[in-house]
Amino acid sequence: MRRPFFSQMTSAPPTSAPSRGFPLLRQIASGLFTLAITLIGLLLVTFLIGRVVPIDPVLSIVGERATAAQYEAARQALGLDEPLWRQFAIYVTDALQGDLGTSIRTREPIAGEIARYFPATLELATLGTIIGVLVGVPAGVLAATRPGSLADQIVRLVGLMGYSMPVFWLGLIGLLVFYGHLGWVGGPGRLDPAYEMMLEFSMTQYTGAILIDTALNGAWDVFTNALSHIILPAGLLGYVSMAYISRMTRSFMMNELGQEYITTARVKGMPEWRVIWVHAMRNVMVPLITVIALSYAYLLEGSVLTETIFAWPGLGSYITDALFTADMPAVLGGTIVVGVVFVTLNMASDILYRLIDPRARG
Amino acid sequence: MTTLRAWLTDPNPGSRRPARLGQAWLAWLRLRRTPLAMSGLAIVSLLLAMAAFAPLFATHDPTVQDLTQRLLPPGTPGHWLGTDDFGRDIWSRIVHGARITLYIVALVALTAPPLGLLIGTVAGYFGGWVDEVLMRLTDIFLAFPRLILALALVAVLGPGIFNAVIAIALTAWPPYARVARAETLTVRNSDYIAAVRLQGAGAGRIILGHVMPMCLPSVIIRVTLDMAGVILIAAGLGFLGLGAQPPLPEWGLMISSGRKFLFEQWWVATMPGLAIFFVSLGFNLLGDGLRDVLDPRSASR
């Protein structure tokens, strides 16, 4: 049986057929091979999109009034006189070496720009996932232990609402209520402008994640300010991932609670919290890791719209800004980065899944 | 009525058609017992009605501007949801926007699932290297984050509703291919397929006439569940200015135009968002209920 590499949203990860030798190593190797093929395919798609785009990359560099000789020189410098397959080979080699081309807008290397923008997105998505797990897992367990109850219905409805909510709209409403009317949170951006200067000039930036950097510098007033800015967008993304995580937790837990070892534990008089949180949870954790990794990947994507709302200087803002200035290389560079992270997270969760669950090793 | 019901619930149906209708009737009875699914059905029906009879529901022309009536708050006589920055009635725009939403949803539902169905059944039926290649292709498209791929595609194709539909459809087919392939694998080696093959049917005839129908139920459930996501992505593209263009009353676009005065005139951005939310909630509730009713795996509960 062919094992699908990507676990689908609605189903638990399938188990694999047994193999001989060093099964885990072999599976990781075949996984890496799949990863390589997928990444090349990803690059092929962005490459083709980049070729059919109706903007002439040469013209955007040399300008409208360049002579034919200048034009031809620039064309050769970009490698556009080569046959298409060689262009693609160059493209892949460059990408593997971390060269995603040059931004038309800023004339700077795209990889470097993305490296500056990415930590902000990562910080947002990470905090969102943490919130999603902390709320979603207990909610799913609660629903699973009382199926059909009012609590179960509420968890289900709140989850479905999370699936149905346009995230950019919820962000606007959040800003309107919590920032505009109540004044409980900071507004758009990562910091108030005054603190922005402090961060820039008087602090060591260790990671690019403001919460961690300010804490390491001991600048707690800046930390508090950053927290007040991040909490709304992170809570928003947390809600989206909570919707997915609680739903999956519920179905995994329901499945586990029907097993015989649970009945045995209950008959032996084990306290219910221990049955659920220790015995059943250990088995629920295994498929749940895949779910959490997937929802983390979705948050990285979901941050595109969220970031535009909150003026969050992350990858999403970078891509949309590039889009509006017709800076296609930058758009595609951002697409590649998100795609690579997406694929890698999937792959990592797959391997982790095998490491944790001896049954999946075959 | 009673004779009709008796005919539908007859345990010994005379032929194939009553048997199938009877099954559908039983599924409908099960669906009717779940209030959440029924409210979803109600919302989706309301969307259909609003789109079909938009001029009857609307109180004003959705595109006529009246600058003396700018930014009136909700509850103003004649404009119960208020007006936007060009003095256009928000309620009428939402009603007419239902048409655009439905147009997008219908076009995606007519293109992506058949494409996925074709790829999935062909891959599953032939197996071997065909399967390997097609499924690898599916994995690659599945690996792309949907919204970002749609963004890149629209950036190339240029903004507009139709291009947004193409971009969404191109990112929406892989899950259908997955579902169809899985279903195909379960029927591929069954006796009835072997019988058709022995009668001399070619691969095309077997796939179109005998494999695809078996995949339809699971694909249809998946479509209903997916529609909410399609609506959200379309609204997101509209919000970024890459989908429908002004002055079309597209909901995502309306939110983005209301963003400028969010803090003073909150209703301009809020109302269309509520419409998006309710419609996609409707599709989610309905799809959820349909899955419980139609999916044999969960029906055994």
Short mmCIF file of C-alpha atoms in Angstrom, two decimals, chain A residues 2 4-10 33-34 37-38 40-43 45-46 49-50 52-54 153 156-157 160-169 172-173 175-176 179-181 247 300-301 304-305 308-311 319-320 323-324 328 331-332 334-336 338-339 342-343, chain B residues 36 131-132 135-136 139-149 151-153 155-157 174-175 178-179 181 222 225 228-229 232-233 235-237 239-242 252 255-256 259 262-264 266 269-274 276-278 280-282 284-285 288-289 291-292:
data_model
loop_
_atom_site.label_atom_id
_atom_site.label_comp_id
_atom_site.label_asym_id
_atom_site.label_seq_id
_atom_site.Cartn_x
_atom_site.Cartn_y
_atom_site.Cartn_z
CA ARG A 2 1.26 3.44 -0.84
CA PRO A 4 0.38 9.15 1.59
CA PHE A 5 3.10 11.48 2.72
CA PHE A 6 0.81 14.24 3.79
CA SER A 7 -1.72 13.33 6.39
CA GLN A 8 -5.07 14.74 5.43
CA MET A 9 -6.88 17.21 7.60
CA THR A 10 -9.84 15.04 8.40
CA PHE A 33 13.38 11.64 -1.07
CA THR A 34 9.69 12.57 -1.21
CA ILE A 37 10.75 15.75 -5.12
CA THR A 38 8.06 17.92 -3.56
CA ILE A 40 11.59 20.62 -6.75
CA GLY A 41 7.95 20.53 -7.83
CA LEU A 42 7.30 23.57 -5.68
CA LEU A 43 10.16 25.42 -7.35
CA VAL A 45 5.49 25.82 -10.07
CA THR A 46 6.90 29.15 -8.87
CA ILE A 49 4.44 31.31 -12.64
CA GLY A 50 7.42 33.64 -12.80
CA VAL A 52 4.34 33.64 -17.63
CA VAL A 53 4.02 36.83 -15.65
CA PRO A 54 3.34 39.73 -18.04
CA GLN A 153 -22.51 21.29 21.65
CA ARG A 156 -18.66 22.07 18.46
CA LEU A 157 -20.43 25.32 17.63
CA LEU A 160 -17.42 25.58 13.57
CA MET A 161 -17.62 29.34 14.04
CA GLY A 162 -13.83 29.45 14.04
CA TYR A 163 -13.84 27.58 10.73
CA SER A 164 -16.36 30.02 9.28
CA MET A 165 -14.88 33.31 10.43
CA PRO A 166 -13.12 35.52 7.87
CA VAL A 167 -9.98 36.07 9.88
CA PHE A 168 -9.29 39.56 8.50
CA TRP A 169 -12.79 40.67 9.47
CA LEU A 172 -10.91 44.44 12.32
CA ILE A 173 -13.70 43.80 14.83
CA LEU A 175 -9.27 46.23 16.80
CA LEU A 176 -12.55 48.14 16.90
CA TYR A 179 -8.33 48.83 20.90
CA GLY A 180 -10.77 51.49 19.71
CA HIS A 181 -13.46 51.26 22.39
CA ARG A 247 -12.32 19.12 16.98
CA LEU A 300 1.89 30.68 8.97
CA GLU A 301 -0.38 30.97 5.96
CA VAL A 304 -0.89 36.81 5.53
CA LEU A 305 -4.27 38.43 6.01
CA THR A 308 -2.13 43.23 6.74
CA ILE A 309 -4.80 44.12 9.30
CA PHE A 310 -2.40 44.61 12.20
CA ALA A 311 0.41 46.26 10.19
CA ILE A 319 4.24 39.32 0.26
CA THR A 320 1.21 41.61 0.01
CA LEU A 323 2.15 42.15 -4.71
CA PHE A 324 0.94 45.74 -4.89
CA MET A 328 6.91 39.32 -8.64
CA VAL A 331 6.09 37.45 -4.12
CA LEU A 332 7.41 34.16 -5.45
CA GLY A 334 7.88 34.56 -0.14
CA THR A 335 5.71 31.81 -1.62
CA ILE A 336 8.69 29.47 -1.76
CA VAL A 338 6.11 29.53 3.13
CA GLY A 339 5.87 26.42 0.96
CA PHE A 342 4.84 24.00 5.14
CA VAL A 343 6.42 20.90 3.60
CA LEU B 36 -27.50 22.32 13.63
CA ASP B 131 -0.52 6.66 -10.02
CA GLU B 132 2.97 7.60 -8.85
CA MET B 135 -0.22 11.52 -6.85
CA ARG B 136 3.18 13.20 -6.68
CA ASP B 139 1.19 16.18 -3.18
CA ILE B 140 3.04 19.12 -4.66
CA PHE B 141 -0.13 21.17 -5.02
CA LEU B 142 -1.24 20.07 -1.57
CA ALA B 143 2.09 21.27 -0.21
CA PHE B 144 1.36 24.83 -1.28
CA PRO B 145 -0.49 26.94 1.21
CA ARG B 146 -3.75 27.59 -0.64
CA LEU B 147 -4.20 31.29 -0.06
CA ILE B 148 -0.61 32.12 -0.97
CA LEU B 149 -0.70 30.06 -4.16
CA LEU B 151 -2.33 35.13 -4.40
CA ALA B 152 0.59 34.31 -6.67
CA LEU B 153 -1.72 33.05 -9.41
CA ALA B 155 -0.87 38.29 -9.35
CA VAL B 156 0.05 36.67 -12.65
CA LEU B 157 -3.44 36.49 -14.15
CA PRO B 174 -5.95 18.01 -4.75
CA PRO B 175 -8.13 16.90 -1.80
CA ARG B 178 -7.10 12.08 -2.83
CA VAL B 179 -10.65 11.13 -1.89
CA ARG B 181 -8.27 7.74 -5.52
CA ARG B 222 -16.21 17.11 0.70
CA LEU B 225 -17.47 21.19 3.58
CA ALA B 228 -16.96 27.57 3.40
CA GLY B 229 -13.23 27.64 2.75
CA LEU B 232 -13.37 32.71 2.87
CA ILE B 233 -10.53 32.62 0.32
CA ALA B 235 -13.46 37.13 0.39
CA GLY B 236 -9.78 37.33 1.35
CA LEU B 237 -8.78 37.92 -2.26
CA PHE B 239 -10.35 42.17 0.62
CA LEU B 240 -6.81 42.45 -0.75
CA GLY B 241 -8.24 43.99 -3.93
CA LEU B 242 -7.34 40.96 -6.06
CA GLY B 252 -14.65 41.05 0.97
CA ILE B 255 -15.03 45.12 4.16
CA SER B 256 -11.84 46.56 2.75
CA ARG B 259 -11.63 49.65 6.79
CA LEU B 262 -13.51 51.51 10.98
CA PHE B 263 -13.33 53.47 14.22
CA GLU B 264 -15.86 56.16 13.29
CA TRP B 266 -17.97 50.70 12.20
CA ALA B 269 -16.91 46.98 7.50
CA THR B 270 -18.90 44.97 10.02
CA MET B 271 -22.10 44.16 8.11
CA PRO B 272 -20.60 42.41 5.04
CA GLY B 273 -18.31 40.44 7.36
CA LEU B 274 -21.36 39.14 9.20
CA ILE B 276 -19.59 36.11 5.00
CA PHE B 277 -19.56 34.56 8.45
CA PHE B 278 -23.18 33.39 8.32
CA SER B 280 -19.77 29.98 5.50
CA LEU B 281 -21.14 28.85 8.86
CA GLY B 282 -24.22 27.64 6.98
CA ASN B 284 -20.04 24.19 7.46
CA LEU B 285 -23.10 23.18 9.49
CA ASP B 288 -21.01 18.52 8.94
CA GLY B 289 -24.56 17.19 9.16
CA ARG B 291 -21.22 13.80 6.63
CA ASP B 292 -22.80 12.37 9.75
#
